[in-house]
Structures are given as C-alpha cells and as structure tokens.
Amino acid sequence: MTTKEILYNIMVNIFNNMRGKAMGNSLSPFIANLFMSKFETEVKDKFEYFPRVWFRYVDDIFAVFNTKAISLDNFVAKLSNRFPTIKFIYEMEHNEQLPFLDVLVIRISENKLEFDVYRKETATLRYIPNDSHHPFQHKMASFNFLIHLLLNFPLSKERFEHEKQLIKNIAKSNGYSVHLIDKLIRKHKFKRTLYNSTTFRRDTDNSKFASLPYEPKFTRGLDNILKNININLVHNSKNKLQTLLGNPKDKIDNNEKSGIYEISCKDCDQKKANPKQHCLATKTGIAGENALVELEHLVGHPCFKCSIIIE
C-alpha cells in the first residue's frame, strides 16, 4: 500500500505510482532499509554461499568475497534475479584498493588492511572562500567535516599527517589561515576527550532557534544577545533560485486536494466527518465552490455547513 497508493499531479494530469517510493519522501529511506534487511536475511538463508564479511549502508555494500567458492558474476546474477526491478552491480579492488563511501580500504597484506580518506578524482577541493559573504558557521562547516573524518578514521600515523597537511593546504587555497585548522583540531580533540572522560551526559538542550537573513554588522551583535536568553541564531538567505523562478508545480484548488473534511450543523451540535482522505470534487462530482454546497445535500441534513481540512 505504501508503494502503490501514491498519486502525482503533473500538468493537471494525475498519475498513479506503480512501484517503489518517491525520492525525497520521508518514508522512502525507512521502507528501502526495511526491504534490504529482509532481502539480506532471505539471501543468507537460501544461498549456499554468502560472504562472511558483508557491510551495507543504504544501497552500498562492502563484502569480502571468496572467488574459490563461487564465481562473482554468478553470485551477483543470482542477487539480481530475485527481484526484476533491482539490479546489483559490483566494483572490484584495483591496485589493492577499494573505496567504500568516504573510506579507501587498502590491502597491505593478506591479513592486514589500512584505511584512508577517499576523494573522487573530480574533487576540486574548493569550498566557501574566506572573503565570501557567508556566515562564519557556514564557512567552517566543511572544515569541521574534514577534521571529523581525520580524527575518527583509523588512519596510520603517516596517513594522518598527510591528511592533516592536505586540510591545511585546502584552507590556505581558500583564503584561510593554517592556524585555524590547528585550532579546530584542538577543539574537536577537547570535545572528544571531555565526552570520553565521564558517563554523565548533558541534559536535553532546550534552547530555541531564530532564523534571520545574514547581515554581518547586525547579526553578529544580535547573536551574542540572543545566546544570553538561550536562543541560537541561524542564518538564511532569501536570494535563492527558487525565489527568483517561483514554484514550478501546478497550483491545485483546495476543493481538488485530497483531505479530511467535516460538516458541522449551523444550529445544533451534529457533525459528519469523512475519516478517509478524499477530494471534494471526486466525492460530489462537482468542482469548485459548488462542491461544498452539493456535499451538504449528500449528508441528508439541510442545516449542515461544510468546512474542509486539508492535510
């Protein structure tokens, strides 16, 4: 039901989704992960051979495969044949290396692996420049991410120093001081040391958030004032492409939308509600404002008035 009862409105036409979930739907990741978990369980029980090392993140899988037990092509073909709409592809290690998400797995010997931070060949290492008109928190977000990888990946000493120097070079090429990276590294290490030094955790943060357009002379001073009253200031921008171009979707009249409607009597406490999502025009066969009037007659109570609640 969750994969088939999906309607799309495109150019005044309504289409019904035949299979799968839409990208961007909040339920899609949960349904996909639920499906893959069931898929893996069935495969492990029914296949004669299954890799003993099998790590999956959403739709990316890292596995150590024994080619002596079964051909890799045959195994992947058996996986793909279980469902006609799902096709598995694979990538084998090249030069003793294999990327998985942000990790580059390196085979040192038969019994030893090392890890490094993986970047695609197309990576430009360009981030928000220091002289750009952006909030400082936005500029630091990329470097905080890089330092998080640096400190949490199990890197060897040589690879750690190489990655650290690379982050400094990235900062320098984007107009930042290399001392800023050292400061951020100390800050991250201090937070991790503080977290690991006790089992007590901070209570739930009850601070509130306020969103304002970024204006350096105004918002910097306001940020400190709001922090004193437990309000965190976040910055936004109204100068977006969507604002300039507008919403590309067709506007739908309220009477044409699916919703839960309730009809209340003008003179008494009687009510009639439809607990199912339904379009007023579909229910009455009439579009526009006349649908509300016609719906009163369908109820069988002459003094009912109609109100619609759109979800």
XYZ file of C-alpha atoms in Angstrom:
311
model
C 0.000 0.000 0.000
C 2.809 2.423 0.829
C 4.451 1.886 -2.566
C 1.408 1.791 -4.852
C -1.057 4.283 -3.355
C 0.973 7.331 -4.446
C -0.535 9.951 -6.725
C 1.345 12.607 -8.700
C -0.141 15.743 -10.204
C 1.768 16.851 -13.315
C 0.400 19.357 -15.814
C -3.158 18.916 -14.499
C -2.906 15.143 -15.062
C -2.919 12.697 -12.135
C -0.580 9.689 -12.290
C -0.519 6.664 -10.004
C 2.857 5.288 -8.938
C 3.149 1.635 -9.948
C 6.125 0.559 -7.869
C 8.593 1.906 -5.314
C 8.775 5.112 -3.283
C 9.458 8.621 -4.478
C 12.828 10.246 -3.849
C 12.537 12.896 -1.164
C 9.647 11.153 0.574
C 10.322 10.926 4.314
C 9.140 7.315 4.342
C 11.397 6.194 1.472
C 14.638 5.562 3.453
C 12.788 3.535 6.090
C 10.952 1.400 3.519
C 14.147 0.867 1.477
C 16.149 -0.168 4.550
C 13.340 -2.463 5.702
C 13.222 -4.108 2.286
C 17.008 -4.578 2.097
C 17.135 -6.061 5.607
C 14.516 -8.640 4.650
C 16.283 -9.219 1.336
C 19.622 -9.914 3.062
C 18.035 -12.282 5.592
C 16.387 -14.345 2.861
C 19.559 -14.468 0.773
C 21.659 -15.647 3.727
C 19.209 -18.462 4.436
C 18.696 -19.649 0.845
C 22.078 -19.188 -0.833
C 24.653 -21.929 -0.498
C 27.408 -19.334 -0.225
C 27.231 -15.892 1.341
C 30.233 -13.644 2.121
C 31.214 -13.743 5.770
C 32.122 -10.039 5.605
C 29.114 -8.044 4.436
C 28.591 -4.408 5.476
C 25.760 -2.373 3.993
C 24.941 1.324 4.231
C 21.607 2.032 2.487
C 22.390 0.698 -1.028
C 26.206 0.488 -0.817
C 27.696 -2.835 0.248
C 31.254 -3.758 1.200
C 31.959 -7.500 1.081
C 34.958 -9.805 1.206
C 34.280 -12.471 -1.401
C 35.792 -15.918 -1.784
C 36.047 -16.496 -5.535
C 37.024 -20.128 -4.964
C 33.571 -20.899 -3.564
C 31.550 -19.381 -6.426
C 32.039 -17.114 -9.383
C 31.441 -13.453 -8.504
C 29.451 -12.914 -11.707
C 27.170 -15.851 -10.868
C 26.621 -14.608 -7.314
C 25.685 -11.098 -8.473
C 23.398 -12.553 -11.138
C 21.591 -14.624 -8.502
C 21.113 -11.497 -6.392
C 19.713 -9.539 -9.329
C 17.343 -12.341 -10.362
C 15.464 -12.340 -7.051
C 13.606 -9.127 -7.955
C 13.115 -7.931 -11.543
C 13.287 -4.231 -10.564
C 16.581 -4.435 -8.626
C 19.925 -4.884 -10.328
C 23.210 -5.282 -8.467
C 26.492 -4.065 -9.905
C 29.907 -4.524 -8.363
C 33.339 -2.953 -8.302
C 36.425 -4.985 -7.505
C 39.576 -3.754 -5.841
C 42.101 -2.091 -8.124
C 45.777 -1.860 -7.211
C 44.923 -3.385 -3.819
C 42.480 -0.525 -3.114
C 38.700 -0.285 -2.945
C 36.615 2.795 -1.997
C 33.547 2.465 0.203
C 31.658 5.694 0.920
C 34.283 8.141 2.279
C 36.747 5.367 3.141
C 39.509 4.000 0.958
C 40.303 0.426 2.006
C 43.892 -0.557 1.225
C 45.168 -4.127 1.306
C 48.660 -4.201 2.817
C 48.916 -7.973 3.057
C 46.608 -10.979 3.221
C 45.874 -10.282 6.897
C 46.260 -6.519 7.144
C 44.200 -3.587 5.896
C 44.770 0.142 6.143
C 42.350 2.999 5.635
C 42.500 6.448 4.135
C 40.080 9.260 3.303
C 38.623 8.703 -0.156
C 38.125 11.548 -2.618
C 36.932 11.213 -6.175
C 39.240 12.194 -9.000
C 36.863 15.029 -9.859
C 37.148 16.608 -6.383
C 38.199 20.264 -6.736
C 38.859 20.869 -3.011
C 37.147 24.227 -3.381
C 34.937 25.371 -0.529
C 33.342 28.675 0.524
C 36.175 31.255 0.260
C 37.098 33.316 3.273
C 36.159 36.581 1.549
C 32.685 35.310 0.586
C 29.601 36.963 2.090
C 28.571 33.947 4.176
C 28.161 33.383 7.925
C 31.286 32.112 9.639
C 29.471 28.921 10.737
C 28.723 28.091 7.114
C 32.366 28.572 6.148
C 33.563 26.335 8.971
C 31.088 23.523 8.222
C 33.284 21.977 5.507
C 36.445 22.101 7.652
C 34.626 20.651 10.653
C 33.554 17.776 8.427
C 37.090 17.179 7.153
C 38.509 17.259 10.676
C 35.797 14.893 11.857
C 36.976 12.375 9.245
C 40.602 12.983 10.201
C 40.049 12.231 13.887
C 37.554 9.384 13.551
C 39.043 7.319 10.738
C 41.574 4.670 11.856
C 44.443 6.263 9.940
C 48.068 5.307 10.314
C 50.438 7.984 11.618
C 51.767 8.747 8.136
C 48.305 8.952 6.593
C 47.069 11.096 9.483
C 49.824 13.660 8.961
C 49.296 13.606 5.198
C 45.553 14.234 5.574
C 46.187 16.956 8.149
C 48.564 18.749 5.791
C 46.083 18.385 2.942
C 43.360 20.067 5.021
C 45.746 22.938 5.759
C 46.513 23.299 2.063
C 42.783 23.368 1.313
C 42.301 26.086 3.910
C 45.185 28.112 2.516
C 43.941 27.845 -1.080
C 40.526 29.120 0.037
C 41.949 32.128 1.855
C 42.056 30.821 5.444
C 44.945 30.720 7.888
C 46.524 27.324 8.550
C 46.417 28.165 12.264
C 42.647 27.994 12.032
C 42.896 24.268 11.257
C 45.129 23.658 14.278
C 42.588 25.494 16.427
C 39.698 23.416 15.087
C 41.625 20.172 15.627
C 42.319 21.115 19.271
C 38.649 21.982 19.719
C 37.482 18.627 18.317
C 40.011 16.696 20.414
C 38.947 18.534 23.563
C 35.280 17.736 22.930
C 36.061 14.074 22.370
C 38.248 13.896 25.487
C 35.531 15.567 27.533
C 32.916 13.168 26.172
C 35.005 10.083 26.941
C 36.062 11.227 30.414
C 32.628 10.737 32.010
C 29.445 8.717 31.640
C 27.329 11.701 32.559
C 25.712 13.406 29.637
C 24.240 16.852 29.319
C 20.509 17.178 29.678
C 18.446 17.728 26.588
C 19.200 21.092 25.064
C 16.096 23.218 25.482
C 17.444 26.205 23.595
C 15.352 27.702 20.827
C 16.340 28.846 17.355
C 15.712 32.047 15.468
C 16.317 32.447 11.731
C 17.310 35.754 10.162
C 18.954 36.846 6.899
C 22.703 37.293 7.243
C 23.894 40.856 7.716
C 27.332 40.980 9.428
C 27.019 44.322 11.226
C 23.594 43.453 12.605
C 23.505 39.695 13.193
C 26.923 39.371 14.867
C 25.903 41.638 17.724
C 22.441 40.123 17.893
C 23.905 36.617 18.107
C 25.603 37.362 21.447
C 22.453 38.978 22.842
C 20.228 36.034 21.924
C 22.647 33.488 23.391
C 22.142 35.073 26.816
C 18.450 34.184 26.651
C 19.064 30.656 25.316
C 18.230 31.380 21.688
C 20.551 30.242 18.887
C 20.651 32.406 15.804
C 20.798 30.672 12.431
C 21.188 32.478 9.150
C 19.244 32.111 5.940
C 19.072 33.796 2.585
C 16.020 34.920 0.653
C 18.063 35.338 -2.512
C 17.514 31.808 -3.780
C 16.949 30.447 -7.254
C 13.537 29.114 -6.225
C 12.534 32.603 -5.061
C 13.533 34.081 -8.413
C 11.939 31.385 -10.581
C 8.918 30.570 -8.449
C 7.326 27.207 -7.752
C 7.273 25.026 -10.917
C 4.420 22.864 -9.604
C 0.855 23.399 -10.751
C -1.369 25.070 -8.163
C -4.306 22.924 -7.097
C -7.579 24.373 -5.879
C -8.421 23.469 -2.283
C -11.545 21.632 -3.420
C -9.412 19.470 -5.714
C -6.963 18.426 -2.960
C -7.197 15.217 -1.005
C -8.186 15.939 2.562
C -10.282 15.025 5.560
C -13.491 17.036 5.540
C -16.003 17.667 8.305
C -19.518 19.080 8.033
C -20.966 20.893 11.055
C -24.575 21.914 11.653
C -25.260 25.630 11.921
C -27.931 25.275 14.641
C -27.051 22.105 16.583
C -24.047 20.005 17.632
C -24.359 17.390 14.916
C -21.310 16.725 12.796
C -20.437 14.401 9.974
C -16.864 13.642 9.091
C -15.229 11.522 6.451
C -12.221 9.842 8.099
C -10.727 8.934 4.722
C -8.711 11.270 2.574
C -10.906 12.260 -0.335
C -11.214 15.028 -2.876
C -14.408 17.069 -2.571
C -14.801 17.255 -6.330
C -14.482 13.463 -6.567
C -16.952 12.920 -3.733
C -19.632 15.194 -5.218
C -18.820 15.084 -8.910
C -18.722 18.886 -8.900
C -15.635 21.090 -8.978
C -15.117 24.480 -7.381
C -17.143 26.153 -4.630
C -20.324 24.353 -5.679
C -18.772 21.119 -4.365
C -19.237 22.368 -0.792
C -22.895 23.179 -1.417
C -23.548 19.832 -3.075
C -21.873 17.984 -0.224
C -24.430 19.423 2.201
C -27.224 17.645 0.320
C -25.333 14.334 0.355
C -25.300 14.378 4.151
C -29.090 14.442 4.444
C -29.258 17.284 6.966
C -30.454 20.587 5.484
C -28.796 22.864 8.024
C -25.266 21.477 7.659
C -22.494 23.782 6.617
C -19.220 22.391 5.230
C -15.608 23.007 6.119
C -12.612 21.169 4.704
C -9.374 20.347 6.467
C -6.516 19.789 4.058
C -3.682 17.648 5.370
